[in-house]
XYZ file of C-alpha atoms in Angstrom:
644
model
C -61.158 -38.055 220.249
C -61.582 -40.428 217.402
C -58.875 -38.663 215.483
C -56.595 -38.985 218.465
C -57.476 -42.652 218.744
C -56.741 -43.149 215.127
C -53.532 -41.299 215.609
C -52.619 -43.431 218.597
C -53.616 -46.558 216.769
C -51.586 -45.600 213.759
C -48.646 -44.758 215.980
C -48.858 -48.106 217.737
C -48.800 -49.850 214.343
C -45.971 -47.873 212.830
C -43.504 -48.237 215.700
C -43.129 -52.033 215.332
C -42.872 -51.631 211.551
C -39.987 -49.143 211.936
C -38.215 -51.413 214.431
C -38.723 -54.378 212.123
C -37.186 -52.450 209.227
C -34.130 -51.590 211.286
C -33.835 -55.182 212.459
C -34.102 -56.469 208.886
C -31.415 -54.031 207.761
C -29.094 -55.151 210.536
C -29.832 -58.781 209.757
C -29.108 -58.171 206.074
C -25.786 -56.627 206.934
C -24.914 -59.495 209.257
C -25.931 -62.055 206.642
C -23.877 -60.180 204.047
C -20.845 -60.303 206.323
C -21.409 -64.018 206.971
C -21.775 -64.720 203.265
C -18.686 -62.640 202.522
C -16.784 -64.537 205.189
C -17.971 -67.894 203.835
C -17.171 -66.787 200.291
C -13.688 -65.746 201.402
C -13.136 -68.876 203.460
C -14.466 -71.479 201.057
C -15.009 -70.026 197.566
C -12.691 -67.160 196.608
C -10.356 -64.628 198.147
C -8.460 -61.601 196.921
C -4.663 -61.396 197.245
C -2.037 -58.782 196.440
C 1.151 -59.942 194.720
C 4.084 -58.753 196.886
C 7.144 -59.747 194.818
C 8.231 -60.305 191.231
C 8.768 -64.066 191.448
C 5.946 -64.660 188.932
C 6.871 -61.832 186.555
C 5.975 -61.128 183.841
C 2.822 -63.217 184.390
C 2.029 -61.422 187.646
C 3.608 -58.244 188.966
C 4.805 -57.403 192.437
C 5.797 -53.840 193.283
C 7.045 -52.555 189.943
C 7.475 -49.798 187.386
C 5.158 -49.860 184.360
C 7.123 -48.309 181.530
C 7.230 -47.459 177.863
C 10.734 -47.446 176.425
C 11.628 -43.908 175.387
C 13.788 -45.281 172.561
C 11.660 -47.929 170.836
C 8.183 -47.574 172.380
C 8.038 -51.108 173.795
C 5.888 -51.442 176.925
C 7.553 -53.412 179.716
C 7.688 -53.750 183.488
C 10.648 -53.556 185.848
C 10.782 -54.718 189.439
C 10.680 -52.340 192.398
C 10.210 -54.825 195.245
C 13.619 -53.877 196.661
C 12.136 -50.522 197.689
C 9.876 -52.228 200.231
C 10.401 -54.520 203.192
C 9.131 -57.979 202.207
C 7.551 -58.613 205.625
C 6.105 -55.227 206.621
C 5.713 -53.424 203.293
C 7.496 -50.379 204.721
C 9.815 -48.266 202.587
C 13.493 -49.222 202.581
C 16.408 -46.882 202.001
C 16.648 -47.944 198.361
C 15.269 -46.446 195.190
C 15.120 -47.944 191.707
C 16.238 -45.339 189.192
C 16.442 -47.046 185.794
C 16.020 -50.291 183.880
C 16.616 -51.667 180.412
C 14.030 -52.330 177.736
C 12.833 -55.869 177.075
C 13.463 -55.513 173.319
C 16.137 -52.920 172.466
C 18.019 -53.092 175.810
C 18.195 -49.297 175.982
C 18.598 -47.753 179.432
C 15.445 -45.960 180.573
C 16.101 -43.530 183.419
C 13.106 -42.761 185.635
C 11.908 -39.199 185.999
C 10.913 -39.602 189.646
C 10.307 -35.900 190.108
C 8.198 -34.907 187.096
C 6.591 -38.085 185.737
C 3.885 -39.439 188.080
C 3.766 -42.732 186.167
C 7.427 -43.396 186.976
C 6.542 -43.858 190.628
C 6.493 -47.427 191.885
C 3.166 -49.225 191.554
C 1.836 -51.863 193.915
C 1.479 -55.501 192.910
C -1.426 -57.020 191.009
C -4.593 -57.795 192.942
C -5.813 -61.243 192.028
C -8.806 -63.435 192.783
C -8.094 -66.985 193.938
C -10.619 -69.823 193.697
C -10.629 -71.947 196.840
C -13.463 -74.085 195.533
C -11.540 -75.193 192.448
C -9.352 -77.718 194.258
C -12.346 -79.155 196.097
C -13.817 -80.293 192.788
C -10.615 -81.690 191.294
C -6.915 -82.109 191.931
C -4.446 -79.362 190.994
C -3.077 -79.623 187.472
C 0.432 -79.058 186.159
C 1.092 -75.461 185.061
C -1.669 -74.048 187.321
C -0.838 -70.754 189.001
C -1.762 -71.409 192.613
C -1.564 -69.913 196.110
C -0.345 -71.826 199.157
C 0.906 -71.372 202.686
C 4.632 -71.521 203.234
C 5.491 -74.501 205.431
C 7.810 -72.571 207.783
C 5.443 -69.636 208.225
C 1.704 -70.291 208.022
C 0.996 -66.556 207.922
C 2.884 -66.139 204.657
C 1.128 -66.811 201.352
C 3.115 -67.745 198.258
C 2.017 -67.744 194.632
C 3.874 -69.861 192.063
C 3.253 -72.148 189.116
C 2.654 -75.828 189.815
C 5.275 -77.922 188.005
C 5.636 -81.218 189.904
C 2.789 -83.509 191.021
C 2.630 -86.065 193.865
C 4.629 -89.239 193.366
C 6.845 -87.831 190.611
C 10.580 -87.519 190.272
C 11.737 -84.256 188.691
C 14.942 -83.312 186.931
C 15.716 -79.718 185.969
C 18.098 -79.883 182.996
C 18.957 -77.497 180.154
C 16.189 -75.135 181.287
C 13.468 -77.777 180.993
C 11.689 -80.000 183.492
C 11.858 -83.780 183.076
C 9.525 -86.198 184.843
C 9.589 -89.824 185.887
C 6.920 -91.809 187.740
C 6.159 -95.420 188.590
C 3.792 -95.538 185.612
C 6.450 -94.152 183.238
C 9.921 -95.141 184.470
C 11.779 -93.231 181.713
C 12.500 -89.511 181.871
C 10.078 -87.492 179.740
C 9.993 -83.743 179.248
C 7.105 -81.832 180.857
C 5.275 -80.286 177.892
C 3.087 -77.209 178.116
C -0.202 -77.172 176.197
C -0.439 -74.507 173.455
C -2.346 -71.962 175.549
C 0.291 -72.204 178.292
C 3.093 -71.761 175.740
C 1.534 -68.459 174.711
C 0.831 -67.378 178.271
C 4.383 -68.065 179.473
C 6.462 -66.956 176.479
C 8.623 -63.856 176.836
C 9.442 -61.282 174.181
C 12.915 -61.178 172.632
C 12.549 -59.011 169.515
C 9.867 -57.076 167.647
C 10.292 -55.201 164.355
C 7.560 -52.757 165.425
C 9.820 -51.510 168.208
C 13.179 -50.324 166.904
C 14.982 -47.310 168.384
C 14.950 -44.427 165.908
C 18.517 -43.507 166.890
C 19.738 -46.940 165.802
C 17.922 -46.830 162.483
C 19.100 -43.284 161.762
C 22.712 -44.186 162.467
C 22.580 -47.220 160.192
C 22.176 -50.083 162.677
C 21.355 -53.091 160.457
C 18.071 -54.955 160.560
C 18.169 -58.017 162.802
C 16.457 -59.917 159.976
C 18.829 -60.686 157.125
C 18.752 -62.993 154.092
C 21.358 -65.698 153.674
C 24.449 -64.699 151.697
C 23.399 -66.176 148.356
C 19.767 -65.042 148.683
C 20.136 -61.316 149.295
C 18.847 -60.376 145.824
C 15.478 -62.013 146.479
C 14.648 -59.931 149.553
C 14.028 -56.176 149.813
C 14.186 -54.963 153.433
C 12.812 -51.530 154.288
C 13.838 -50.138 157.648
C 13.068 -46.606 158.788
C 12.052 -45.025 162.108
C 8.685 -46.546 162.948
C 8.587 -48.743 159.847
C 9.936 -52.167 158.849
C 9.039 -54.681 156.154
C 10.671 -57.415 154.090
C 9.438 -58.189 150.575
C 10.122 -61.458 148.763
C 9.815 -61.877 145.016
C 8.890 -65.281 143.627
C 11.834 -67.569 142.965
C 12.244 -71.204 141.972
C 14.747 -71.659 144.798
C 13.956 -71.497 148.514
C 14.700 -68.031 149.923
C 15.277 -67.482 153.659
C 15.150 -64.433 155.924
C 16.689 -65.150 159.330
C 16.866 -63.484 162.756
C 20.336 -62.573 164.099
C 20.179 -61.741 167.792
C 22.266 -58.711 168.774
C 21.796 -55.556 170.817
C 23.548 -52.387 171.929
C 25.419 -52.813 175.208
C 24.459 -50.824 178.273
C 27.792 -49.003 178.232
C 27.272 -47.943 174.606
C 23.810 -46.639 175.424
C 25.273 -44.536 178.225
C 27.879 -43.142 175.831
C 25.080 -42.357 173.386
C 23.467 -40.190 176.089
C 26.653 -38.130 176.078
C 26.268 -37.452 172.380
C 28.726 -40.047 171.116
C 27.882 -42.112 168.042
C 26.772 -45.668 168.638
C 29.056 -48.385 167.294
C 27.424 -49.997 164.262
C 27.522 -53.784 164.306
C 28.114 -55.524 160.970
C 25.039 -57.272 159.540
C 24.583 -60.833 160.790
C 26.441 -60.208 164.027
C 24.858 -62.682 166.407
C 24.905 -63.967 169.944
C 22.793 -66.594 171.634
C 19.325 -65.761 172.914
C 19.387 -65.953 176.704
C 17.014 -65.883 179.678
C 17.331 -62.099 180.024
C 14.227 -60.548 181.600
C 13.666 -56.784 181.692
C 11.825 -57.117 185.007
C 15.141 -58.020 186.647
C 17.128 -55.187 185.061
C 16.273 -52.510 187.644
C 19.151 -50.337 188.807
C 18.927 -49.256 192.398
C 20.770 -46.883 194.707
C 20.545 -45.640 198.246
C 17.480 -43.425 198.429
C 19.646 -40.604 199.755
C 21.655 -40.633 196.521
C 18.948 -40.067 193.917
C 19.160 -36.860 191.913
C 16.578 -35.015 189.893
C 17.108 -33.460 186.487
C 18.207 -30.189 188.063
C 20.974 -31.918 190.033
C 19.226 -31.599 193.385
C 18.473 -34.564 195.612
C 14.957 -35.911 195.437
C 15.030 -36.653 199.164
C 16.786 -34.876 201.982
C 20.381 -35.881 202.535
C 21.766 -36.068 206.033
C 24.872 -33.944 206.516
C 26.402 -30.756 205.204
C 27.243 -29.400 201.748
C 30.444 -31.424 201.694
C 28.406 -34.643 201.988
C 26.306 -33.579 198.995
C 29.436 -32.777 196.969
C 30.811 -36.226 197.744
C 27.595 -37.825 196.517
C 27.755 -35.922 193.229
C 31.449 -36.707 192.784
C 30.737 -40.386 193.329
C 28.090 -40.275 190.589
C 30.542 -38.591 188.202
C 33.215 -41.180 188.900
C 30.781 -43.997 188.162
C 29.813 -42.415 184.837
C 33.451 -41.869 183.955
C 34.147 -45.561 184.551
C 31.496 -46.345 181.950
C 33.583 -44.467 179.367
C 31.552 -41.261 179.277
C 33.231 -38.141 177.940
C 34.206 -36.026 180.970
C 33.024 -32.821 179.325
C 29.514 -34.223 179.115
C 29.144 -35.409 182.721
C 27.444 -32.289 184.071
C 25.035 -32.180 181.128
C 24.082 -35.772 181.734
C 23.481 -35.113 185.430
C 21.100 -32.349 184.390
C 19.178 -34.554 181.950
C 19.090 -37.957 183.629
C 18.603 -39.358 187.083
C 21.914 -40.758 188.243
C 22.819 -42.539 191.474
C 26.310 -43.002 192.886
C 26.208 -46.649 193.971
C 24.386 -48.313 191.117
C 24.123 -52.070 190.927
C 21.709 -54.332 189.028
C 18.826 -56.219 190.532
C 19.000 -59.094 191.231
C 22.618 -58.813 192.330
C 24.909 -61.213 190.469
C 28.585 -61.914 190.867
C 30.014 -59.145 188.706
C 27.125 -56.684 188.862
C 27.676 -55.389 185.328
C 26.053 -57.635 182.736
C 22.796 -56.731 181.055
C 22.004 -60.168 179.662
C 20.953 -63.571 180.920
C 23.386 -66.322 181.818
C 21.658 -69.195 180.036
C 21.155 -70.042 176.379
C 17.485 -70.589 175.504
C 16.793 -72.793 172.482
C 13.001 -73.080 172.886
C 11.702 -70.258 170.677
C 8.597 -68.981 168.899
C 8.498 -66.947 165.700
C 5.452 -64.783 165.015
C 4.881 -63.124 161.643
C 2.294 -60.926 159.967
C 2.534 -61.914 156.307
C 0.807 -60.442 153.271
C 0.678 -63.170 150.612
C 0.310 -61.841 147.067
C 0.243 -65.227 145.300
C -2.446 -67.858 144.808
C 0.159 -70.619 144.951
C 3.654 -71.298 146.241
C 5.113 -72.314 149.598
C 5.377 -70.289 152.805
C 8.205 -71.576 155.013
C 8.905 -71.264 158.749
C 12.040 -72.501 160.462
C 13.312 -72.880 164.036
C 16.766 -74.186 164.999
C 17.861 -75.887 168.220
C 20.989 -77.998 168.756
C 21.817 -77.398 165.081
C 18.601 -79.114 163.943
C 16.242 -77.368 161.509
C 12.588 -77.768 162.555
C 10.467 -76.578 159.670
C 6.888 -75.914 158.674
C 5.985 -75.577 154.989
C 2.519 -74.332 153.983
C 1.204 -74.892 150.457
C -0.644 -71.632 149.805
C -2.830 -73.160 147.076
C -4.321 -75.817 149.404
C -3.514 -74.630 152.935
C -1.762 -77.891 153.762
C 0.998 -77.593 156.379
C 3.841 -80.085 156.666
C 6.169 -80.341 159.662
C 9.612 -81.926 159.284
C 13.075 -81.938 160.849
C 16.480 -81.786 159.181
C 19.996 -82.542 160.356
C 22.433 -81.064 157.834
C 19.806 -81.327 155.049
C 19.043 -84.979 155.897
C 15.421 -85.494 156.902
C 14.922 -86.881 160.424
C 12.329 -89.402 161.579
C 11.250 -86.730 164.061
C 7.766 -87.827 165.087
C 8.062 -91.290 166.659
C 9.446 -92.869 163.516
C 7.585 -90.669 161.034
C 9.372 -87.984 159.031
C 6.421 -85.630 158.616
C 3.199 -84.478 160.231
C 0.400 -83.089 158.018
C -2.200 -80.486 158.982
C -4.730 -78.183 157.346
C -4.574 -74.392 157.723
C -6.603 -71.408 156.555
C -3.649 -69.988 154.617
C -5.189 -70.195 151.143
C -4.287 -67.832 148.343
C -3.610 -64.130 148.615
C -4.370 -62.462 151.925
C -2.967 -61.266 155.225
C -2.152 -63.922 157.833
C -0.685 -64.039 161.313
C 1.348 -67.210 161.664
C 3.108 -68.393 164.832
C 5.465 -71.343 164.969
C 6.862 -72.663 168.262
C 9.451 -75.218 169.305
C 8.885 -75.523 173.045
C 9.439 -78.547 175.303
C 10.298 -80.818 172.363
C 7.052 -80.174 170.519
C 6.133 -78.126 167.444
C 3.011 -75.952 167.541
C 1.524 -73.881 164.709
C -1.091 -71.146 165.015
C -2.777 -69.356 162.100
C -4.737 -66.202 162.911
C -4.738 -67.207 166.573
C -6.056 -70.762 166.135
C -4.005 -73.887 166.822
C -3.533 -76.097 163.751
C -4.216 -79.826 164.227
C -1.961 -82.444 162.658
C -2.437 -86.077 161.711
C -0.076 -87.271 164.434
C 1.443 -85.900 167.648
C 4.039 -83.230 166.874
C 6.156 -84.012 169.931
C 9.630 -85.540 169.735
C 12.588 -86.339 171.980
C 15.616 -84.166 171.280
C 17.680 -86.466 173.511
C 17.369 -89.152 170.823
C 18.961 -86.746 168.351
C 21.536 -84.973 170.504
C 23.134 -86.516 173.599
C 25.774 -85.376 176.070
C 28.225 -82.807 174.732
C 26.256 -82.617 171.458
C 23.471 -80.725 173.277
C 24.935 -77.344 172.417
C 24.439 -74.594 169.821
C 25.862 -75.100 166.314
C 27.241 -72.803 163.612
C 28.980 -73.189 160.267
C 30.080 -70.691 157.645
C 27.562 -72.146 155.192
C 24.648 -72.248 157.657
C 24.380 -70.010 160.761
C 22.107 -72.559 162.522
C 21.724 -71.525 166.202
C 23.285 -68.132 165.435
C 20.155 -67.325 163.396
C 17.587 -69.629 165.009
C 14.337 -68.194 163.608
C 13.558 -67.938 159.905
C 10.782 -67.211 157.443
C 10.999 -67.924 153.750
C 9.259 -68.904 150.589
C 9.482 -70.707 147.278
C 7.539 -69.726 144.188
C 5.632 -67.080 146.136
C 5.338 -63.293 146.401
C 4.932 -62.093 149.956
C 5.687 -59.235 152.336
C 6.517 -59.717 156.006
C 4.978 -56.730 157.816
C 5.992 -57.676 161.342
C 8.309 -60.252 162.883
C 8.563 -61.150 166.550
C 10.691 -63.624 168.465
C 9.724 -65.084 171.838
C 11.524 -67.442 174.191
C 10.305 -70.001 176.672
C 10.991 -69.834 180.422
C 14.398 -71.262 181.293
C 14.222 -73.121 184.610
C 17.575 -72.668 186.348
C 19.062 -75.577 188.282
C 19.932 -73.334 191.204
C 21.987 -74.475 194.181
C 21.803 -72.435 197.351
C 22.064 -68.763 196.422
C 23.686 -69.466 193.051
C 20.910 -68.694 190.561
C 22.805 -70.161 187.658
C 23.454 -73.482 185.965
C 27.129 -72.522 186.164
C 29.302 -72.139 189.251
C 29.962 -68.394 188.991
C 32.377 -68.502 191.920
C 34.855 -70.565 189.888
C 35.849 -67.798 187.509
C 39.087 -69.413 186.342
C 37.205 -72.485 185.112
C 34.671 -70.340 183.257
C 37.433 -68.245 181.685
C 39.085 -71.460 180.517
C 35.977 -72.277 178.450
C 37.016 -69.522 176.009
C 38.983 -71.355 173.287
C 41.285 -68.413 172.571
C 43.496 -67.892 175.617
C 44.292 -64.308 174.622
C 40.611 -63.381 175.152
C 40.397 -64.604 178.759
C 42.351 -61.940 180.605
C 40.496 -59.950 183.264
C 37.079 -61.465 182.642
C 34.689 -62.438 185.402
C 32.792 -65.701 185.133
C 29.675 -63.985 183.798
C 31.684 -62.043 181.242
C 33.370 -65.249 180.080
C 29.943 -66.814 179.501
C 28.853 -63.763 177.498
C 32.019 -63.950 175.381
C 31.342 -67.562 174.456
C 27.728 -66.742 173.604
C 28.804 -63.962 171.234
C 31.386 -66.020 169.272
C 29.594 -68.696 167.194
C 32.921 -70.045 165.915
C 33.772 -71.120 169.477
C 30.636 -73.182 170.111
C 32.106 -76.398 168.701
C 35.283 -75.965 170.776
C 34.124 -74.771 174.180
C 33.272 -77.002 177.149
C 30.901 -74.412 178.576
C 27.638 -76.062 177.549
C 28.594 -79.419 179.065
C 29.141 -77.644 182.418
C 25.467 -76.850 182.991
C 24.257 -78.368 186.231
C 21.220 -80.586 186.778
C 18.928 -80.637 189.782
C 16.837 -83.706 190.816
C 13.872 -83.830 193.198
C 11.531 -86.554 194.424
C 7.956 -86.086 195.594
C 5.857 -88.348 197.795
C 2.089 -88.546 197.805
C 0.412 -85.287 198.743
C 3.457 -83.205 197.777
C 3.560 -80.544 195.053
C 6.533 -78.769 193.462
C 6.136 -75.015 192.735
C 8.396 -72.694 190.722
C 8.113 -69.037 189.741
C 7.896 -67.823 186.145
C 10.715 -65.399 186.981
C 13.151 -68.276 187.300
C 16.207 -66.086 187.933
C 14.610 -64.317 190.906
C 12.142 -66.703 192.508
C 12.456 -68.177 195.977
C 10.658 -71.449 195.316
C 10.997 -75.201 195.874
C 14.364 -75.253 194.087
C 15.877 -73.051 196.808
C 14.085 -74.314 199.908
C 16.280 -76.330 202.254
C 15.147 -79.696 203.644
C 11.615 -79.144 202.345
C 11.354 -78.841 198.559
C 7.600 -79.255 198.238
C 4.201 -77.969 199.354
C 1.961 -80.311 201.282
C -1.587 -80.656 200.013
C -3.018 -79.306 203.269
C -1.292 -75.968 202.613
C -2.902 -75.392 199.193
C -5.220 -72.371 199.263
C -6.524 -72.299 195.709
C -6.049 -71.623 192.012
C -5.332 -68.090 190.788
C -8.196 -67.051 188.508
C -7.797 -63.479 187.336
C -6.130 -60.133 187.807
C -9.161 -58.089 188.797
C -7.378 -54.904 189.850
C -3.865 -54.061 188.666
C -2.371 -50.698 189.552
C -4.047 -47.433 188.571
C -2.302 -44.798 186.467
C -1.276 -41.516 188.077
C -1.406 -39.516 184.829
C -3.019 -38.025 182.793
C -6.103 -38.906 184.856
C -5.292 -40.085 188.395
C -6.711 -43.437 189.521
C -7.433 -44.623 185.970
C -7.398 -48.440 186.076
C -4.805 -50.246 183.981
C -7.459 -52.126 182.024
C -4.897 -53.808 179.769
C -3.679 -56.051 182.600
C -7.119 -57.151 183.754
C -7.973 -60.675 182.728
C -7.690 -64.394 183.349
C -4.438 -65.825 184.689
C -3.054 -68.494 182.372
């Protein structure tokens, strides 16, 4: 009896305890959901990037690639494969793109390489609390609601603030406010310069086929200084050694690359044309992300010549598709005998056109000259004294940094045809102290971006005794704001240089970066030039015999590749400007992918974001795509990190 009573008593005590446990669990789950909802609503929220308007800072649907020719890692857009509103597949497939450094065509192996499939956009975390504590700041990456569709979220970079007037000119943004009635350039702080710069050239990534066939190094000494430099270039290896000399010795970067048509001919086994040393063209706003080639999904072939997806129709329809592909390749100058072999080895589509679509659909270069550049060098200094020199050129002006290796002192100065300029608000020089002292290995970076000079040594910004900003408009106005070249000095044809005086050193690696070029777009014309007026653009070529048959884009490219024409052409004075005015509570956003971003420049009758539509500041990429091979679902850890 007593045992039963105990049992009953115990049972009566344990039942409420079990119910309480269940209730507490349910309450915990409910509280967790409430907290998650509050966190999402007021603190932070996760978003997926749908498009490539912020590339290469943030990726939409894309390909993540390693160039098969030079080994450079780069991304190419694939947003055209998906419907922007629903995310559903479209009847398009991206099949190739060109490398960000060597411009080689990389065809996708969609059948056998799992990592050539299209990846989804970056997943980012956005702080909603950030803008409660303080106002948005210029150059923030932020998320907002689109004014015409509250269900659509946009992510861009904040460029214009309330109450400002903006002017997009020569790729830069100029500002004017009631507090400062004169136009001033919007300058990025050093960490933003690094975050937003885009690769142009890298000596660590050179196609072996170019080196083996004798393609010259892009870095060359000046004519009378060749004896001082010893350049070693071999597949996978590059260096430039300087022996001590009483005279200043320069090594300069000459921008040139193999054309897309020549790469295609190389696939057919033909020899690549070897450019003479010091062949140069202007650095442009080319971006590999926008180089994707796309075709109708029904026209994509695998390496064995079979369609990757089912084609509607009979055998005759398939034969027509293949014939169309062969005709396209033949138009590119490919040897007819090699067409079938190429179809077996590469993925080819019959109706290929670049993305984004431009007027002529053939160029593999940007349309706009970029003069804001950064040179990055890994230098082994073998001397305890001497001078290490860095040089950047824009508008024919030499902007130089000299570092005394014995003391570490750095001096910034500007020169116009060897005459020193009062560059820094009336002062000719700015003095700073670096850690470059004596023999050792150093990474030095020198930037001319937004009319300011910035120097980094081993990753740290060097401070100077005065602001290192200047106003290039005081030095070059109107038609003089163009690239320069002379036979004695290549100037803007070789705009990045490294040199020395009285010093032994070896340059182990040299990179060139460019700044973002903000295009003064009008309507659907993503160019500073009116590409529809081809006759006017052709007329900018000084030699009339060279104008025949060229499209507007091709005429621009011709001018860019002939330095001797730069003093004669009217092309650079034809760049358009684009003004905007903001009232209180209005913000002006633009995408880092200036040539393919639907942002405030292109919006009609509403070129701003109202403060009430701001959602928050983008904090970090917490989950980029996962790799499909060699281990499926392996996170792409390299792209995780803070958004700058």
